[in-house]
Coordinates of C-alpha atoms and ligand atoms in Angstrom, one line a residue:
M24 CA 0.0 0.0 0.0
S25 CA 1.4 3.4 -0.9
Y26 CA 0.9 6.5 1.2
P27 CA -0.7 9.8 -0.1
I28 CA 1.5 12.8 -0.9
I29 CA 0.6 16.1 0.6
F30 CA 2.2 19.2 -1.0
L31 CA 2.6 22.3 1.0
H32 CA 3.1 25.5 -1.0
G33 CA 5.3 28.4 -0.4
F34 CA 4.5 32.0 0.6
P35 CA 2.4 33.7 -0.7
F36 CA 1.1 31.3 -3.3
D37 CA -1.6 28.6 -3.2
G38 CA -2.2 24.9 -3.9
S39 CA -2.3 25.5 -7.7
S40 CA 1.5 26.1 -7.6
W41 CA 1.7 22.3 -7.4
D42 CA -0.4 21.8 -10.6
P43 CA 2.6 20.2 -12.6
Q44 CA 3.0 17.6 -9.8
L45 CA -0.7 16.9 -9.3
E46 CA -0.9 16.3 -13.1
H47 CA 2.2 14.1 -13.2
F48 CA 1.3 11.9 -10.3
K49 CA -2.4 11.6 -11.2
G50 CA -3.4 7.9 -11.1
K51 CA 0.0 6.9 -9.5
Y52 CA -0.4 8.2 -6.0
Q53 CA -3.2 9.9 -4.0
T54 CA -2.2 13.6 -3.9
F55 CA -3.3 16.7 -2.0
A56 CA -2.3 20.3 -2.4
P57 CA -4.4 22.4 0.1
D58 CA -4.5 26.2 0.1
L59 CA -2.9 27.0 3.4
R60 CA -4.1 29.4 6.0
G61 CA -4.5 32.9 4.6
H62 CA -3.7 31.8 1.0
G63 CA -6.0 31.2 -1.9
K64 CA -9.3 29.7 -0.5
G65 CA -7.6 28.6 2.7
P66 CA -9.1 29.5 6.0
A67 CA -8.1 32.8 7.6
G68 CA -9.2 32.9 11.2
P69 CA -8.1 35.5 13.8
G70 CA -4.4 36.2 14.1
P71 CA -1.7 36.3 15.0
W72 CA -0.7 33.2 13.0
M73 CA 2.4 31.2 13.7
I74 CA 4.1 28.4 11.7
A75 CA 3.2 26.1 14.6
H76 CA -0.5 26.8 13.7
Y77 CA 0.2 25.7 10.1
A78 CA 1.6 22.5 11.4
D79 CA -1.5 21.9 13.5
D80 CA -3.7 22.8 10.5
L81 CA -1.9 20.0 8.6
K82 CA -2.6 17.5 11.3
I83 CA -6.3 18.5 11.4
Y84 CA -6.5 18.3 7.6
M85 CA -5.0 14.8 7.7
D86 CA -7.6 13.8 10.4
E87 CA -10.4 15.2 8.3
M88 CA -9.2 13.5 5.2
K89 CA -8.7 10.3 7.1
I90 CA -5.0 10.2 6.2
E91 CA -3.1 8.2 8.9
K92 CA 0.4 8.8 7.4
A93 CA 1.7 10.7 4.4
F94 CA 4.7 11.8 2.4
V95 CA 4.9 15.6 3.0
C96 CA 6.5 17.7 0.3
G97 CA 7.0 21.3 1.3
L98 CA 8.5 24.2 -0.6
S99 CA 10.1 27.1 1.3
M100 CA 7.4 28.1 3.8
G101 CA 5.9 24.7 3.1
G102 CA 9.3 23.3 4.2
Y103 CA 9.2 25.4 7.4
I104 CA 5.8 23.9 8.1
A105 CA 6.9 20.4 7.2
L106 CA 9.8 20.6 9.6
H107 CA 7.6 21.9 12.4
F108 CA 5.1 19.1 11.7
T109 CA 7.9 16.5 11.7
A110 CA 8.9 17.6 15.2
S111 CA 5.3 17.6 16.6
Y112 CA 3.8 14.7 14.8
P113 CA 6.5 12.3 13.6
E114 CA 4.2 9.3 13.7
R115 CA 2.1 10.9 10.9
L116 CA 5.0 11.1 8.5
A117 CA 6.0 8.4 6.0
G118 CA 8.6 10.5 4.3
L119 CA 9.7 14.1 3.8
I120 CA 10.6 16.1 0.7
L121 CA 12.0 19.5 1.4
C122 CA 12.4 21.9 -1.5
D123 CA 14.1 25.3 -1.6
T124 CA 13.8 25.8 2.1
R125 CA 15.9 26.2 5.3
A126 CA 15.8 25.0 9.0
D127 CA 17.0 28.1 10.8
A128 CA 14.9 31.1 11.9
D129 CA 15.1 34.6 10.4
S130 CA 18.1 36.7 11.3
N131 CA 17.4 40.2 12.8
E132 CA 18.0 41.7 9.4
A133 CA 15.5 39.4 7.8
K134 CA 12.9 40.1 10.5
D135 CA 13.4 43.9 9.9
K136 CA 12.9 43.4 6.2
R137 CA 9.6 41.6 6.8
Y138 CA 8.4 44.3 9.2
A139 CA 9.2 46.9 6.5
T140 CA 7.3 44.8 3.9
I141 CA 4.3 44.6 6.3
R142 CA 4.3 48.3 6.6
K143 CA 4.5 48.8 2.9
I144 CA 1.7 46.4 2.2
H145 CA -0.6 48.2 4.7
Q146 CA 0.2 51.5 3.0
E147 CA 0.3 50.5 -0.7
G148 CA -1.3 47.1 -1.2
T149 CA 0.4 44.2 -2.9
Q150 CA 0.8 45.3 -6.6
Q151 CA 4.5 46.3 -6.3
F152 CA 5.2 43.6 -3.8
A153 CA 3.9 40.9 -6.3
T154 CA 6.2 42.2 -9.0
D155 CA 9.3 42.4 -6.8
F156 CA 8.6 39.1 -5.0
S157 CA 8.0 37.1 -8.2
K158 CA 11.1 38.6 -9.8
N159 CA 13.2 37.7 -6.9
A160 CA 11.8 34.2 -6.5
L161 CA 12.2 33.0 -10.1
G162 CA 15.5 32.1 -11.6
E163 CA 17.2 34.2 -14.2
T164 CA 16.6 31.4 -16.8
T165 CA 12.9 31.2 -16.1
R166 CA 12.5 35.0 -16.3
T167 CA 14.3 35.1 -19.6
V168 CA 12.9 32.0 -21.3
M169 CA 9.5 31.5 -19.7
P170 CA 8.0 34.9 -18.7
Q171 CA 4.5 33.4 -18.5
I172 CA 5.6 31.7 -15.3
Q173 CA 6.2 35.1 -13.7
E174 CA 2.7 36.1 -14.7
K175 CA 1.2 33.0 -13.1
V176 CA 3.2 33.6 -9.9
Q177 CA 2.2 37.3 -9.8
S178 CA -1.5 36.4 -10.2
M179 CA -1.3 33.8 -7.4
I180 CA 0.2 36.5 -5.1
L181 CA -2.4 39.1 -6.1
N182 CA -5.2 36.6 -5.5
N183 CA -4.4 36.8 -1.8
Q184 CA -5.8 39.4 0.5
P185 CA -3.1 42.0 1.4
Q186 CA -3.9 41.8 5.1
N187 CA -3.4 38.0 4.9
I188 CA 0.0 38.4 3.2
A189 CA 0.9 40.8 6.0
M190 CA -0.2 38.3 8.7
V191 CA 1.8 35.4 7.1
L192 CA 4.9 37.7 7.0
G193 CA 4.5 37.9 10.8
A194 CA 4.3 34.1 11.0
L195 CA 7.4 33.7 9.0
A196 CA 9.3 36.3 11.1
S197 CA 8.4 34.6 14.3
R198 CA 9.1 31.0 13.3
R199 CA 11.4 29.0 15.5
D200 CA 14.8 27.5 14.5
S201 CA 14.1 23.9 13.5
T202 CA 17.8 22.9 13.5
P203 CA 17.7 21.2 16.9
Y204 CA 15.0 18.9 15.7
L205 CA 16.7 17.7 12.5
E206 CA 18.8 14.9 14.1
A207 CA 15.6 13.2 15.3
I208 CA 14.2 12.8 11.7
S209 CA 14.2 9.2 10.9
C210 CA 11.9 8.9 7.9
P211 CA 13.1 8.8 4.3
T212 CA 14.0 12.4 3.3
M213 CA 15.0 14.2 0.1
I214 CA 16.1 17.8 -0.4
L215 CA 15.8 19.5 -3.7
V216 CA 16.9 23.0 -4.6
G217 CA 17.2 25.2 -7.8
T218 CA 20.7 26.2 -8.7
E219 CA 19.4 29.8 -9.2
D220 CA 17.6 30.0 -5.9
K221 CA 18.5 33.4 -4.3
I222 CA 16.1 33.2 -1.4
T223 CA 17.2 29.8 0.0
P224 CA 20.3 29.1 -2.0
P225 CA 21.8 25.7 -2.7
D226 CA 24.5 25.9 0.1
V227 CA 21.7 26.5 2.7
N228 CA 19.8 23.4 1.4
E229 CA 22.9 21.3 1.2
S230 CA 23.8 22.0 4.8
L231 CA 20.2 21.2 5.8
A232 CA 20.6 17.8 4.0
K233 CA 23.8 17.1 5.9
K234 CA 22.0 17.5 9.2
I235 CA 19.3 14.9 8.3
K236 CA 20.6 11.3 8.6
G237 CA 20.4 9.3 5.3
S238 CA 18.8 12.1 3.3
S239 CA 19.5 12.6 -0.4
F240 CA 20.2 16.0 -1.9
H241 CA 19.7 17.1 -5.6
L242 CA 20.3 20.3 -7.4
I243 CA 17.8 21.4 -10.1
E244 CA 19.6 23.2 -12.9
K245 CA 18.1 26.3 -14.4
A246 CA 15.5 26.8 -11.6
G247 CA 15.2 29.5 -9.0
H248 CA 13.3 29.4 -5.7
L249 CA 10.2 27.7 -7.3
S250 CA 12.0 24.7 -8.6
N251 CA 8.8 22.6 -9.0
L252 CA 7.2 25.2 -11.3
E253 CA 10.3 26.2 -13.1
Q254 CA 11.7 22.8 -14.0
P255 CA 8.7 20.5 -13.4
K256 CA 10.1 17.6 -15.5
V257 CA 13.3 17.3 -13.6
F258 CA 11.6 17.9 -10.2
N259 CA 9.0 15.2 -11.0
R260 CA 11.7 12.8 -12.0
Y261 CA 13.6 13.2 -8.7
L262 CA 10.3 12.9 -6.8
E263 CA 9.2 9.9 -8.7
D264 CA 12.5 8.1 -8.2
F265 CA 12.4 8.8 -4.5
L266 CA 8.8 7.6 -4.2
K267 CA 9.5 4.4 -6.2
I268 CA 12.1 3.4 -3.6
H269 CA 10.3 4.6 -0.4
N270 CA 6.6 4.6 -1.1
R271 CA 5.5 1.1 -2.1
Ligands
LIG312 C1 8.5 31.2 0.4 O1 8.7 31.0 -0.8 O2 7.7 30.4 1.1 C2 9.1 32.3 1.1 O3 10.1 32.8 0.2 C3 9.7 32.0 2.4 C4 10.4 33.1 3.1 O4 10.2 34.3 2.7 O5 11.1 32.8 4.1

């Protein structure tokens, strides 16, 4: 019996950012890509929101969907959530795929940047933020060769309520350092990262992989921070190979 795969999207996107994976794995595995709290059609209750709440949301989602155990694949913020979930609910995890992410918390400088962005969003909305963020997230190659991906990313961002984006920025800034929990991870784990990722660069992901016993690590050429969207074929191949070994 194979386990379902739950995909956790990055900030500030939505479940549709996993469309190339949902399409590829259709009929092979049971897949889920929920819109997370404050994103897309995801719930948005009273704040403040913490990454810990997102991990609890995932547990509740699994209970509701009657999923005892799953492979969890998280990109960037999805990876922060997956790591938090792993520490809180290890018995619910069959395997872990971490993409373009990191274990450590924000530096003071990164926190200050988030606070400035929150202020700017409250004053101006998200139009400029969507342009800047999508530019920074995508690799140079994607922006040159596949500009339509930037349009998709921008429209995902603009679909979210500005006040929700601001709330999630608070959750990101206040997340804990997951590094101390890495050595306890015992499920099959794979780490993927785009070579052109400027937000969570390859060396950050490689050092994450080194701290997780038995994990595998792969670089995805010609992809930035959104490696699953930018190079879906290569991404899907790595994921498929991993699942063939560990999800049977
Ligand atoms: C993401 O893609 O989820 C964000 O870039 C995460 C972050 O800003 O830390």
